[in-house]
Coordinates of C-alpha atoms in Angstrom, one line a residue:
X635 CA 115.2 -205.4 68.2
X636 CA 114.3 -201.9 67.6
X637 CA 115.6 -200.3 64.1
X638 CA 117.8 -197.6 64.2
X639 CA 116.6 -194.6 62.1
X640 CA 118.2 -194.7 58.8
X641 CA 117.4 -191.5 56.4
X642 CA 117.9 -192.2 53.1
X643 CA 120.2 -189.7 51.4
X644 CA 123.7 -190.3 52.8
X645 CA 123.4 -193.2 49.5
X646 CA 122.4 -190.4 47.0
X647 CA 122.2 -194.0 45.6
X648 CA 125.7 -193.9 44.8
X649 CA 127.0 -195.5 41.3
X650 CA 129.8 -196.7 43.7
X651 CA 127.9 -200.6 44.4
X652 CA 130.3 -202.8 43.0
X653 CA 128.3 -204.8 40.3
X654 CA 128.1 -202.5 37.2
X655 CA 126.2 -205.4 35.6
X656 CA 122.9 -205.1 34.9
X657 CA 119.8 -207.1 37.7
X658 CA 118.7 -210.0 36.0
X659 CA 115.3 -211.3 36.4
X660 CA 114.2 -214.4 37.3
X661 CA 110.8 -216.3 37.0
X662 CA 110.4 -218.7 39.9
X663 CA 108.4 -222.3 38.3
X664 CA 106.0 -223.3 40.8
X665 CA 104.7 -226.2 38.6
X666 CA 103.7 -229.3 39.9
X667 CA 104.5 -232.1 37.3
X668 CA 107.6 -231.5 35.1
X669 CA 106.1 -231.4 32.3
X670 CA 104.2 -228.1 33.7
X671 CA 107.6 -226.4 34.3
X672 CA 108.9 -227.1 31.0
X673 CA 105.8 -225.3 29.5
X674 CA 106.9 -222.5 31.9
X675 CA 110.6 -222.3 30.9
X676 CA 109.1 -221.4 26.9
X677 CA 106.8 -218.9 28.4
X678 CA 109.7 -217.1 31.1
X679 CA 111.6 -216.6 28.0
X680 CA 108.7 -215.1 25.7
X681 CA 108.1 -212.7 28.4
X682 CA 111.6 -211.6 28.9
X683 CA 113.1 -213.7 31.5
X684 CA 116.6 -213.7 31.9
X685 CA 117.0 -216.5 33.9
X686 CA 114.7 -219.2 36.2
X687 CA 114.0 -220.7 39.1
X688 CA 112.8 -224.3 39.2
X689 CA 110.8 -225.0 43.0
X690 CA 111.8 -228.8 43.3
X691 CA 109.7 -228.7 46.4
X692 CA 106.4 -227.6 44.4
X693 CA 106.5 -231.2 42.4
X694 CA 104.0 -233.9 42.9
X695 CA 106.5 -236.9 42.3
X696 CA 110.4 -235.9 41.4
X697 CA 113.2 -238.3 40.8
X698 CA 116.2 -236.6 41.3
X699 CA 118.2 -238.8 38.3
X700 CA 115.6 -238.4 35.7
X701 CA 113.9 -235.2 36.1
X702 CA 116.4 -232.6 37.0
X703 CA 118.5 -233.9 34.0
X704 CA 115.4 -233.4 31.6
X705 CA 114.8 -229.7 33.3
X706 CA 118.4 -228.7 33.2
X707 CA 119.3 -229.7 29.5
X708 CA 115.8 -228.3 28.6
X709 CA 115.5 -225.0 29.9
X710 CA 116.2 -222.5 27.6
X711 CA 117.8 -219.6 30.0
X712 CA 120.1 -220.5 32.8
X713 CA 118.7 -222.3 35.7
X714 CA 118.4 -221.7 40.0
X715 CA 117.8 -224.7 41.4
X716 CA 115.9 -224.6 44.6
X717 CA 114.6 -227.5 47.0
X718 CA 112.9 -224.9 50.2
X719 CA 111.8 -226.6 53.6
X720 CA 108.7 -226.0 54.6
X721 CA 110.8 -224.5 57.6
X722 CA 111.8 -221.6 54.8
X723 CA 108.7 -220.9 53.4
X724 CA 109.0 -224.4 50.6
X725 CA 107.0 -227.3 50.7
X726 CA 109.6 -230.0 51.0
X727 CA 109.3 -231.8 54.2
X728 CA 111.6 -235.0 53.9
X729 CA 114.7 -236.5 54.7
X730 CA 117.7 -233.2 54.2
X731 CA 120.0 -235.8 53.5
X732 CA 118.0 -236.6 50.3
X733 CA 117.4 -232.6 49.9
X734 CA 121.2 -231.9 49.5
X735 CA 122.2 -234.8 47.1
X736 CA 119.4 -233.5 44.7
X737 CA 121.3 -229.5 44.7
X738 CA 125.0 -231.4 44.3
X739 CA 123.7 -232.8 41.5
X740 CA 121.9 -230.0 40.1
X741 CA 125.7 -228.3 40.0
X742 CA 126.6 -231.8 38.5
X743 CA 124.5 -232.2 35.6
X744 CA 124.8 -228.2 34.5
X745 CA 123.0 -225.9 36.9
X746 CA 123.9 -222.8 36.9
X747 CA 123.6 -221.7 40.3
X748 CA 121.8 -223.7 43.2
X749 CA 120.1 -222.0 46.3
X750 CA 120.8 -223.0 49.9
X751 CA 119.4 -221.9 53.2
X752 CA 122.0 -220.3 55.4
X753 CA 121.8 -222.6 58.1
X754 CA 123.3 -225.5 56.3
X755 CA 125.2 -223.5 54.0
X756 CA 128.6 -223.9 55.8
X757 CA 127.9 -228.0 55.1
X758 CA 126.5 -227.8 51.9
X759 CA 129.9 -225.8 50.6
X760 CA 132.8 -227.9 52.5
X761 CA 130.7 -230.6 50.3
X762 CA 131.5 -229.4 47.4
X763 CA 135.1 -227.9 48.0
X764 CA 137.0 -228.6 45.0
X765 CA 134.2 -230.2 42.9
X766 CA 132.7 -226.4 41.8
X767 CA 132.1 -226.3 38.0
X768 CA 133.4 -222.8 36.5
X769 CA 130.5 -221.2 36.0
X770 CA 128.4 -222.6 38.7
X771 CA 127.3 -220.3 41.9
X772 CA 126.0 -221.0 45.2
X773 CA 123.4 -218.4 46.8
X774 CA 122.9 -218.7 50.4
X775 CA 119.5 -217.5 51.1
X776 CA 117.7 -216.4 54.5
X777 CA 114.2 -215.6 54.8
X778 CA 112.6 -213.8 57.4
X779 CA 108.9 -213.8 57.2
X780 CA 108.0 -211.5 60.7
X781 CA 109.7 -208.1 60.5
X782 CA 112.6 -206.4 58.9
X783 CA 115.7 -206.1 61.3
X784 CA 118.0 -203.1 62.3
X785 CA 120.6 -202.4 58.9
X786 CA 123.0 -203.4 61.7
X787 CA 121.6 -206.8 62.1
X788 CA 121.1 -207.8 58.0
X789 CA 124.8 -206.5 57.1
X790 CA 126.0 -208.8 60.3
X791 CA 123.8 -211.4 58.2
X792 CA 125.4 -210.8 55.3
X793 CA 129.0 -211.0 56.7
X794 CA 128.3 -214.5 58.0
X795 CA 126.5 -216.0 55.0
X796 CA 129.8 -214.4 53.3
X797 CA 132.1 -216.6 55.9
X798 CA 129.9 -219.6 54.6
X799 CA 131.8 -219.4 51.2
X800 CA 128.8 -218.4 49.6
X801 CA 129.1 -216.9 45.7
X802 CA 126.0 -214.5 46.6
X803 CA 124.2 -213.6 49.6
X804 CA 120.3 -213.8 49.6
X805 CA 118.2 -211.9 52.0
X806 CA 114.1 -211.6 51.7
X807 CA 112.7 -209.9 54.9
X808 CA 109.4 -209.2 55.6
X809 CA 107.8 -205.0 55.7
X810 CA 105.6 -204.1 58.0
X811 CA 106.1 -200.3 57.2
X812 CA 107.6 -199.1 53.5
X813 CA 110.6 -197.4 55.0
X814 CA 111.7 -200.9 55.9
X815 CA 112.9 -201.4 52.1
X816 CA 115.3 -198.7 53.1
X817 CA 117.5 -201.3 55.4
X818 CA 117.5 -203.7 52.2
X819 CA 118.7 -200.5 50.0
X820 CA 121.6 -199.7 52.2
X821 CA 122.6 -203.6 52.5
X822 CA 122.9 -204.5 48.7
X823 CA 124.5 -200.7 47.8
X824 CA 127.1 -201.5 50.0
X825 CA 128.0 -205.3 50.1
X826 CA 131.2 -206.4 49.9
X827 CA 129.6 -209.5 48.3
X828 CA 126.5 -209.6 45.2
X829 CA 123.6 -209.5 47.1
X830 CA 120.2 -210.1 46.2
X831 CA 117.7 -208.2 48.6
X832 CA 113.9 -208.9 48.6
X833 CA 111.5 -207.0 51.2
X834 CA 108.7 -209.6 50.7
X835 CA 104.7 -208.4 51.1
X836 CA 102.8 -205.3 49.6
X837 CA 104.6 -202.3 51.2
X838 CA 107.9 -204.2 49.9
X839 CA 107.7 -204.6 46.1
X840 CA 109.1 -201.2 45.4
X841 CA 112.2 -203.2 46.5
X842 CA 111.5 -205.5 44.5
X843 CA 111.2 -203.0 41.4
X844 CA 114.4 -200.6 42.3
X845 CA 117.0 -203.2 42.4
X846 CA 119.2 -202.5 39.3
X847 CA 118.7 -198.6 41.2
X848 CA 120.7 -200.2 44.0
X849 CA 123.0 -202.9 42.5
X850 CA 120.8 -206.3 43.6
X851 CA 122.0 -209.3 41.8
X852 CA 118.5 -210.1 40.6
X853 CA 114.7 -209.5 41.1
X854 CA 111.9 -212.0 41.1
X855 CA 109.3 -212.3 38.3
X856 CA 106.0 -213.9 38.5
X857 CA 105.3 -215.5 35.1
X858 CA 101.5 -215.1 36.1
X859 CA 99.6 -213.4 39.2
X860 CA 98.3 -216.5 40.5
X861 CA 101.7 -217.8 40.8
X862 CA 103.9 -215.5 43.4
X863 CA 107.1 -217.7 45.1
X864 CA 106.5 -214.7 47.6
X865 CA 104.8 -212.8 49.3
X866 CA 104.1 -209.0 47.4
X867 CA 106.1 -210.6 44.1
X868 CA 105.1 -209.0 41.1
X869 CA 104.9 -210.8 37.4
X870 CA 107.4 -210.3 34.9
X871 CA 105.2 -209.1 32.3
X872 CA 104.2 -205.8 34.6
X873 CA 107.8 -205.4 36.1
X874 CA 109.2 -205.2 32.6
X875 CA 105.8 -202.9 30.7
X876 CA 104.1 -201.0 33.4
X877 CA 107.5 -200.3 35.6
X878 CA 109.8 -200.5 32.5
X879 CA 112.3 -202.5 34.9
X880 CA 115.2 -202.8 31.7
X881 CA 115.2 -198.7 31.7
X882 CA 116.2 -198.3 35.6
X883 CA 119.5 -197.4 36.7
X884 CA 121.2 -196.2 39.8
X885 CA 120.5 -193.0 38.5
X886 CA 116.9 -192.9 38.0
X887 CA 114.8 -191.1 39.7
X888 CA 112.3 -192.2 41.7
X889 CA 108.4 -191.1 41.6
X890 CA 105.3 -192.5 43.2
X891 CA 102.0 -192.3 44.4
X892 CA 101.4 -192.2 48.3
X893 CA 98.0 -193.8 49.5
X894 CA 96.4 -196.6 51.2
X895 CA 95.2 -198.9 49.7
X896 CA 96.9 -197.7 46.1
X897 CA 97.3 -200.6 44.3
X898 CA 94.6 -199.7 42.0
X899 CA 95.8 -196.8 40.9
X900 CA 96.3 -196.2 37.4
X901 CA 99.0 -193.4 37.9
X902 CA 102.1 -196.1 37.2
X903 CA 100.9 -197.1 33.7
X904 CA 100.3 -193.3 32.6
X905 CA 103.4 -191.9 33.9
X906 CA 106.0 -194.5 33.3
X907 CA 104.5 -194.7 29.4
X908 CA 104.7 -190.8 29.3
X909 CA 108.6 -191.0 30.8
X910 CA 109.5 -194.0 28.2
X911 CA 108.1 -191.8 25.6
X912 CA 110.2 -188.9 26.2
X913 CA 113.1 -190.4 27.6
X914 CA 113.5 -189.4 31.1
X915 CA 115.4 -191.7 33.5
X916 CA 112.6 -192.2 35.5
X917 CA 110.2 -194.5 37.2
X918 CA 107.1 -193.8 39.2
X919 CA 105.5 -196.8 41.8
X920 CA 102.4 -197.8 44.1
X921 CA 103.7 -196.9 48.0
X922 CA 101.8 -198.3 50.3
X923 CA 102.2 -195.8 53.0
X924 CA 101.0 -195.9 56.4
X925 CA 103.0 -192.6 57.9
X926 CA 103.4 -189.8 56.3
X927 CA 106.0 -188.2 57.6
X928 CA 108.0 -191.2 58.6
X929 CA 108.1 -191.8 54.6
X930 CA 109.5 -188.8 53.9
X931 CA 112.2 -188.6 57.1
X932 CA 113.7 -191.7 55.5
X933 CA 113.3 -191.2 52.0
X934 CA 115.2 -188.0 51.7
X935 CA 117.7 -187.9 48.8
X936 CA 117.2 -185.8 46.3
X937 CA 116.6 -188.8 43.3
X938 CA 114.1 -190.9 46.2
X939 CA 110.8 -189.6 46.1
X940 CA 111.4 -186.7 43.0
X941 CA 107.8 -186.3 43.3
X942 CA 104.8 -188.1 44.4
X943 CA 100.8 -187.6 44.2
X944 CA 99.0 -188.2 47.1
X945 CA 96.1 -189.3 47.5
X946 CA 93.6 -191.1 49.9
X947 CA 93.9 -190.7 53.3
X948 CA 96.4 -188.5 53.5
X949 CA 96.0 -185.4 51.1
X950 CA 95.3 -183.5 54.4
X951 CA 98.2 -185.8 56.6
X952 CA 100.7 -184.8 54.1
X953 CA 100.6 -181.0 54.5
X954 CA 102.2 -180.8 57.7
X955 CA 105.6 -182.6 55.7
X956 CA 105.5 -179.6 53.8
X957 CA 108.5 -176.6 53.3
X958 CA 106.4 -174.9 51.1
X959 CA 102.9 -174.6 50.1
X960 CA 100.8 -173.6 46.8
X961 CA 98.2 -170.7 48.6
X962 CA 95.4 -172.3 46.7
X963 CA 96.5 -175.4 47.9
X964 CA 96.8 -174.3 51.4
X965 CA 93.4 -172.6 51.7
X966 CA 91.8 -176.1 50.1
X967 CA 93.6 -177.8 53.2
X968 CA 94.7 -181.1 51.3
X969 CA 96.8 -181.7 48.2
X970 CA 97.6 -184.4 46.0
X971 CA 101.0 -183.3 43.8
X972 CA 104.2 -183.3 46.0
X973 CA 107.9 -182.1 44.5
X974 CA 111.0 -182.4 45.8
X975 CA 113.5 -179.4 45.0
X976 CA 116.8 -180.0 44.5
X977 CA 117.8 -178.6 47.5
X978 CA 115.7 -181.2 49.0
X979 CA 112.8 -178.9 50.5
X980 CA 109.5 -180.2 49.5
X981 CA 106.7 -177.9 47.6
X982 CA 103.0 -179.6 47.8
X983 CA 99.9 -178.3 45.0
X984 CA 96.8 -179.5 44.5
X985 CA 96.1 -180.2 40.9
X986 CA 93.1 -181.5 41.4
X987 CA 90.9 -178.6 41.2
X988 CA 93.1 -177.1 38.2
X989 CA 91.7 -180.5 36.2
X990 CA 88.5 -180.0 37.2
X991 CA 88.3 -175.8 36.9
X992 CA 90.1 -176.0 33.2
X993 CA 88.3 -178.5 31.7
X994 CA 85.0 -176.8 32.7
X995 CA 86.3 -174.1 31.6
X996 CA 86.9 -175.6 28.2
X997 CA 83.4 -176.6 28.1
X998 CA 82.1 -173.4 28.5
X999 CA 84.5 -171.7 25.9
X1000 CA 82.8 -174.6 23.2
X1001 CA 78.9 -172.7 24.6
X1002 CA 80.2 -169.3 24.5
X1003 CA 82.3 -169.1 21.9
X1004 CA 86.4 -167.5 22.2
X1005 CA 86.3 -165.2 25.4
X1006 CA 89.3 -162.8 26.3
X1007 CA 92.1 -164.9 27.4
X1008 CA 93.0 -162.4 30.3
X1009 CA 88.8 -163.6 31.4
X1010 CA 87.6 -166.9 32.6
X1011 CA 84.8 -167.8 31.1
X1012 CA 83.5 -168.7 34.8
X1013 CA 83.7 -165.0 35.9
X1014 CA 80.0 -164.3 37.1
X1015 CA 79.0 -166.9 37.0
X1016 CA 76.4 -169.1 39.6
X1017 CA 78.4 -172.0 40.5
X1018 CA 76.9 -175.1 42.8
X1019 CA 79.0 -176.9 44.1
X1020 CA 77.1 -180.3 45.1
X1021 CA 79.4 -181.9 48.6
X1022 CA 81.6 -180.2 51.0
X1023 CA 84.4 -182.5 51.1
X1024 CA 88.3 -182.7 49.9
X1025 CA 86.9 -182.7 45.4
X1026 CA 84.2 -180.0 47.1
X1027 CA 86.8 -177.7 48.2
X1028 CA 88.8 -177.9 45.4
X1029 CA 86.1 -177.3 42.9
X1030 CA 84.9 -174.2 45.5
X1031 CA 88.1 -172.6 46.0
X1032 CA 88.7 -173.3 42.2
X1033 CA 85.8 -171.3 40.7
X1034 CA 86.1 -168.4 43.4
X1035 CA 89.3 -167.6 42.1
X1036 CA 88.1 -167.5 39.0
X1037 CA 85.5 -164.8 39.6
X1038 CA 82.5 -167.6 40.4
X1039 CA 79.1 -166.7 42.4
X1040 CA 79.8 -170.1 44.5
X1041 CA 76.6 -171.8 46.0
X1042 CA 78.2 -174.7 48.0
X1043 CA 74.9 -177.5 49.1
X1044 CA 76.0 -180.7 51.2
X1045 CA 74.1 -182.9 53.1
X1046 CA 74.9 -181.5 56.4
X1047 CA 74.1 -177.9 56.1
X1048 CA 76.7 -177.6 58.6
X1049 CA 79.7 -178.0 56.6
X1050 CA 77.7 -176.4 53.2
X1051 CA 77.9 -173.5 55.4
X1052 CA 81.9 -173.9 56.6
X1053 CA 83.0 -173.8 53.4
X1054 CA 80.4 -171.0 51.4
X1055 CA 81.8 -168.9 54.1
X1056 CA 85.3 -169.5 53.1
X1057 CA 84.6 -168.7 49.3
X1058 CA 82.2 -166.0 50.6
X1059 CA 79.2 -167.9 48.8
X1060 CA 75.9 -169.0 49.6
X1061 CA 75.0 -172.5 51.4
X1062 CA 72.2 -175.1 50.7
X1063 CA 71.0 -178.8 52.1
X1064 CA 70.8 -181.1 48.9
X1065 CA 67.1 -180.7 49.1
X1066 CA 66.8 -177.1 49.0
X1067 CA 69.4 -177.4 45.9
X1068 CA 66.4 -179.4 44.4
X1069 CA 64.5 -175.9 43.4
X1070 CA 67.0 -173.9 44.0
X1071 CA 67.3 -171.9 40.1
X1072 CA 67.7 -168.0 40.6
X1073 CA 68.9 -167.8 37.3
X1074 CA 69.2 -169.3 33.6
X1075 CA 72.2 -170.8 32.8
X1076 CA 74.3 -171.7 36.2
X1077 CA 76.8 -174.2 36.0
X1078 CA 76.9 -177.9 37.9
X1079 CA 79.6 -179.1 40.1
X1080 CA 79.1 -183.1 41.5
X1081 CA 81.7 -183.7 44.3
X1082 CA 79.2 -186.2 46.0
X1083 CA 79.8 -190.3 45.1
X1084 CA 75.4 -190.2 44.3
X1085 CA 75.5 -192.3 41.4
X1086 CA 79.1 -194.0 41.5
X1087 CA 80.2 -197.7 41.1
X1088 CA 77.5 -200.2 42.0
X1089 CA 74.9 -198.0 42.7
X1090 CA 74.2 -195.9 39.1
X1091 CA 70.9 -195.7 39.3
X1092 CA 71.1 -193.0 41.7
X1093 CA 71.3 -189.3 40.6
X1094 CA 72.2 -186.3 43.4
X1095 CA 70.1 -183.8 41.3
X1096 CA 66.4 -184.8 39.9
X1097 CA 66.3 -184.4 35.7
X1098 CA 63.7 -181.4 36.2
X1099 CA 66.1 -179.3 38.1
X1100 CA 68.7 -179.9 35.5
X1101 CA 66.6 -177.6 32.7
X1102 CA 68.0 -174.4 34.5
X1103 CA 72.1 -175.1 34.4
X1104 CA 74.2 -174.4 30.9
X1105 CA 77.0 -177.3 31.9
X1106 CA 77.0 -180.0 34.3
X1107 CA 80.1 -181.6 35.4
X1108 CA 80.6 -185.0 37.3
X1109 CA 83.8 -185.9 39.5
X1110 CA 83.0 -189.7 39.3
X1111 CA 84.7 -191.6 36.7
X1112 CA 83.1 -194.9 37.5
X1113 CA 80.8 -195.5 35.7
X1114 CA 82.2 -192.5 33.0
X1115 CA 78.5 -191.7 32.2
X1116 CA 76.7 -191.6 35.0
X1117 CA 73.1 -191.0 35.4
X1118 CA 73.6 -187.4 36.5
X1119 CA 75.5 -186.2 32.8
X1120 CA 73.1 -188.5 31.2
X1121 CA 70.0 -187.1 31.9
X1122 CA 71.8 -182.9 31.6
X1123 CA 72.7 -184.0 28.0
X1124 CA 68.7 -185.0 27.5
X1125 CA 68.3 -181.1 28.5
X1126 CA 70.5 -180.0 26.8
X1127 CA 73.1 -178.9 28.8
X1128 CA 77.3 -179.0 27.5
X1129 CA 78.8 -182.2 29.9
X1130 CA 82.1 -182.6 31.5
X1131 CA 83.5 -185.6 32.3
X1132 CA 85.4 -186.9 35.6
X1133 CA 87.8 -188.9 33.8
X1134 CA 88.2 -185.2 31.9
X1135 CA 89.2 -184.0 35.6
X1136 CA 91.7 -187.0 36.3
X1137 CA 93.4 -186.9 33.0
X1138 CA 93.7 -182.6 33.6
X1139 CA 95.1 -183.2 36.6
X1140 CA 97.4 -185.7 35.7
X1141 CA 98.7 -183.2 32.7
X1142 CA 99.5 -181.1 36.2
X1143 CA 101.7 -183.2 37.9
X1144 CA 103.7 -184.1 34.8
X1145 CA 104.6 -180.8 34.5
X1146 CA 105.5 -179.9 38.3
X1147 CA 107.4 -183.3 38.2
X1148 CA 109.1 -182.7 35.2
X1149 CA 109.1 -178.9 33.9
X1150 CA 107.9 -180.5 30.6
X1151 CA 104.3 -180.6 29.0
X1152 CA 102.2 -183.8 29.3
X1153 CA 102.5 -186.0 26.3
X1154 CA 98.6 -185.3 26.0
X1155 CA 97.8 -187.3 23.7
X1156 CA 99.1 -190.4 25.4
X1157 CA 97.9 -189.7 28.2
X1158 CA 94.0 -189.9 26.7
X1159 CA 95.0 -193.0 24.8
X1160 CA 96.2 -194.8 28.3
X1161 CA 93.3 -193.9 30.2
X1162 CA 90.6 -194.3 27.1
X1163 CA 92.1 -198.0 27.0
X1164 CA 92.9 -199.0 30.7
X1165 CA 90.2 -197.1 33.1

């Protein structure tokens, strides 16, 4: 069934969700021996999990009478006991009565929860009627490994789960698009019984991290990256340390980076540390987005996607979803920073050019001594940009705005000419630029990928040509010290690293998101440590 379009603004992430207690962090234990599970339990407690899931179906050998007592009694944390059959994504393929007997035994031996599948829940719950210990709860789970049904279908499923006598409902679906998570959020907020809502796969990651915002009963965090119990599961350590899971509440604002791929981005590390350092009630996530327009139409609440960074391949496509575009960003034709105003409208900026241009200006000031505050040290300079792609456009427009005379050199001359004409500059091929030196003390900005990992021995401009430049900037930041920059340094030029553009455009985004100056020292320390 095709899902009904569901926009998110009606929720405004209502804090009327029934559960006011915090969402629990559950770490699944997937060890193949009882001894390994006992080691992992202690590890889970050290990491900071609230509860562990004992996955009996992962044990190579299992003697219920002997092993269950040991696992439950020796656990330093409350326990969920799960014995998942193959049909629901587990590893058990034996007798069904034997499987359910083990779950009943777990209840008798003091497990806090057992997880049973929806199709057998009615029978299982009937069999334990009147025998349930006081603090014992049954989680009734349903797993859909194909898609995420409509909100209506999921709502009906939760009602049927409730009808089996479940204490807690667990719905796990599969994300075909990041907007599928919205339907699960809608269910966990409005459900009449405590509900665990998970959307599996990388596109569903936000459903796991934002469980506390939408009143989810618990979320799962793996003990380590190689021990996940379902696709797209983050580690418990990342939930706690990277995403500040314990600080997420119903009124937490959600920011993130839109891209495809996006998992490699270090932005969540920078922004979440910055938000935490100043006590801002906000979280910054990876948004793996296929369709930008659908993303903004679905997540239209003011506190969801309150601000987004935007990376490849969406920098151009996102333009058409905006209500307002900064004039320079409009000229560049690409955006990387989006802010949602209190009225819900979207305003876009390009902070890439600000990051690079301010770094180059500071490099020139270092060289020339102070210039009047009103005048850019780029004014009147001959500014040579290598490359006419997104970053090339950003630098060409940014430099022209500051009064520089711009020259654009590109592999295909037609693209260089097109950009040069727009900024009132001159166009060259990359071959011609090797011998181009009408004057001394020029500024060079490389935005091509020549010299980037793994081809670190390449350079876009021969060393002999560099002596005519007083400053050289390279947008590449892997490696940080490119061959171009090393050779420029040897010829006596001031050099500006690509990491500077990255850090400074981040300062600018932070300012646009929060209205506050960025914690620059913290950003620099984190970049130094992790990039």
